[in-house]
C-alpha angles and dihedrals in degrees: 000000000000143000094252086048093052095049102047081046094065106040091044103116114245110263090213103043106188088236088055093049091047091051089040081056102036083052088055104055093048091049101046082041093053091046093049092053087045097059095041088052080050102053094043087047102047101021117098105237115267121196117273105160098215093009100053101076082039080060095048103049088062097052085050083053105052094081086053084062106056095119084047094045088056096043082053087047098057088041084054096043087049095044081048091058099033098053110032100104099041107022103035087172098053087042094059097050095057088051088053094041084053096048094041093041084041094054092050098065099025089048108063076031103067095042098046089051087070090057105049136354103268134177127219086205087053092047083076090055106122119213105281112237121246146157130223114255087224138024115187136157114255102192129338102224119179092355097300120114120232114212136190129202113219125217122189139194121239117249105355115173104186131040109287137209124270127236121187116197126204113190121225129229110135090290086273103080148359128087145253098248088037080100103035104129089061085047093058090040092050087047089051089058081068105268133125100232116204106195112194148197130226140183106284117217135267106100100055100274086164079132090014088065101039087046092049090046084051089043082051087052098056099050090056087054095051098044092028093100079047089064089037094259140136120251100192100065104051107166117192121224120181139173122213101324086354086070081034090068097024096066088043088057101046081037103055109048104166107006114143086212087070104033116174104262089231140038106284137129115250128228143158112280111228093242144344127232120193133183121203089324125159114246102176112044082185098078101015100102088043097049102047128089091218093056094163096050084052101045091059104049092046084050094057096037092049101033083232155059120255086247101053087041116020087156094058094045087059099041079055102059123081095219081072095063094038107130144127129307086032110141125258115294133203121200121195124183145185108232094202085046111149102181103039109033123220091247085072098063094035094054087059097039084057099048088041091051082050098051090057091248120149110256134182109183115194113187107185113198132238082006113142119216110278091023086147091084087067104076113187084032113131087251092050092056097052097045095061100063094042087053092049091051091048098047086046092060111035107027100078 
């Protein structure tokens, strides 16, 4: 060798530099790791569910949360679009697998997307829209029963010059949790359609409230009808809305005008409410835990609420369920699904909405596709996009 060769030798830059192969490597793992996490949202999201034990409410929960991801789903499909074109010609494994991580994280937003969109007019730019904040106009205690207060939150129209509807709103949250400002944006918004919303609370399981809760909802009720001229409402048209438990109690309530099985917990006068919304709400405890592809999640919420198994109380579990008490000269009822609901599946909605078509009742069903149960609490979600105009149309023709 010579003294040129040497020479060029030495001062030839290296071809593998170590901060190159760091930053190579470094690129691979993301990307593998984004494709794997990719494909598991996938198969949670498309697959039909298949029986886990544990793991099958586990299963469930991520493919609830997939519409939560569509910013993230985005952000995997351009990594996969980039590790696709980066390593086609050199890492045909890695490169397939970004081509599969940007078609499986594309179909899961085009897809409910697309099927949404023949439903209701929706907007992919909207879809980003965080819930806007608000306050209630109002926060007063409805009844005070075993030594809790029950408060309700007051939201008013602007400028309304005659007496309004009334809308009162009971919260979901497996009768065992959630609160009633967890779903104030929707309240506001409801309020802005022109409507007074009362949103309530009511006595959380355990122990079994499975009449505690329906008699606190009716007690709710009562009070509104009573301080409603106050708010410049109208007492005499109360229309019920309610989301997951929330709808549970809010059709007993509407169904069982009168029973002595579901008195009011306070002193109030019972009537019938001018008509019933529910979201993604049980309506047969009988079947629900069988039924529903996060068994264990169900089990324990009807336990606490009943006190018992269905085994244990059969009888309770049906006197419990608004389907039972479904009959004629019922109000209007809108029922509203998730198709993709895990929790509560689309026969519970449809058996109602069957007795109460053959009872001669009023219904409006609105199945939104690809929609996961509480997909309300996504506010600029496909299904939330489409649910606002419907409610608005319901509330429209049947609140007075």
């Amino acid at each position: 060798m010579n003294a040129r060769e040497t020479t060029a030798t030495i001062d030839a830059p290296q071809r593998h530099p170590l901060a190159a192969r760091l930053l190579a490597g470094t690129g691979r793992v993301i990307a593998w790791t984004v494709a794997a996490l990719t494909v598991l949202l996938g198969f949670a999201y498309f697959a039909a569910p298949v029986p886990l034990g544990p793991a099958e409410d586990a299963v469930s929960v991520t493919a609830m949360l997939v519409p939560w991801m569509t910013a993230v789903l985005i952000a995997f499909g351009l990594i996969g679009i980039a590790t696709a074109a980066l390593t086609w010609k050199r890492r045909k494994a890695l490169a397939a697998a970004g081509a599969l991580t940007a078609a499986a994280a594309a179909l899961m937003v085009v897809m409910p997307w697309a099927a949404t969109s023949r439903v209701a007019d929706v907007s992919l730019a909207a879809s980003f829209d965080a819930a806007p904040t608000t306050a209630p106009d109002a926060t007063e205690t409805y009844a005070t029963v075993d030594g809790e207060a029950l408060k309700v939150d007051v939201y008013l129209p602007e400028d309304a010059e005659d007496p309004v509807p009334t809308v009162v709103y009971v919260h979901g949250g497996g009768w065992s949790g959630g609160s009633r400002d967890e779903s104030a944006p929707w309240q506001r918004w409801i309020a802005d359609q022109g409507y007074a919303v009362y949103s309530i609370d009511y006595r959380l399981a355990p122990p079994p409230r499975w009449q505690d809760a329906v008699g606190d909802v009716k007690c709710a009720i009562g009070w509104v009808r009573d301080h409603a001229a106050a708010h410049g409402a109208d007492p005499a048209s109360v229309n019920l809305v309610g989301d997951s438990a929330g709808g549970h109690l809010a059709m007993m309530a509407a169904y069982t005008v009168g029973d002595p099985e579901f008195a009011p917990s306070c002193e109030a006068e019972e009537a019938p409410v001018t008509s019933v919304m529910t979201w993604f709400a049980p309506t047969d405890l009988t079947t629900l835990e069988a039924d529903s592809d996060m068994p264990a999640s169900a089990d324990g919420y009807l336990t606490d609420f009943l006190g018992a198994t269905l085994e244990d109380e059969p009888g309770r579990y049906e006197t419990a369920s608004p389907l039972t008490h479904a009959g004629s000269g019922l109000p209007p009822t809108m029922i509203v699904q998730a198709e993709a609901d895990r929790l509560v599946p689309m026969a519970q909605g449809r058996a109602l909405a069957d007795a109460l078509t053959g009872a001669g009742v009023p219904v409006t069903e609105l199945d939104l596709p690809w929609a996961h149960h509480g997909f309300t609490g996504q506010w600029g979600g496909w299904a939330s996009q489409a649910l606002r105009p419907a409610v608005a149309a319901f509330l429209e023709a049947h609140a007075g």
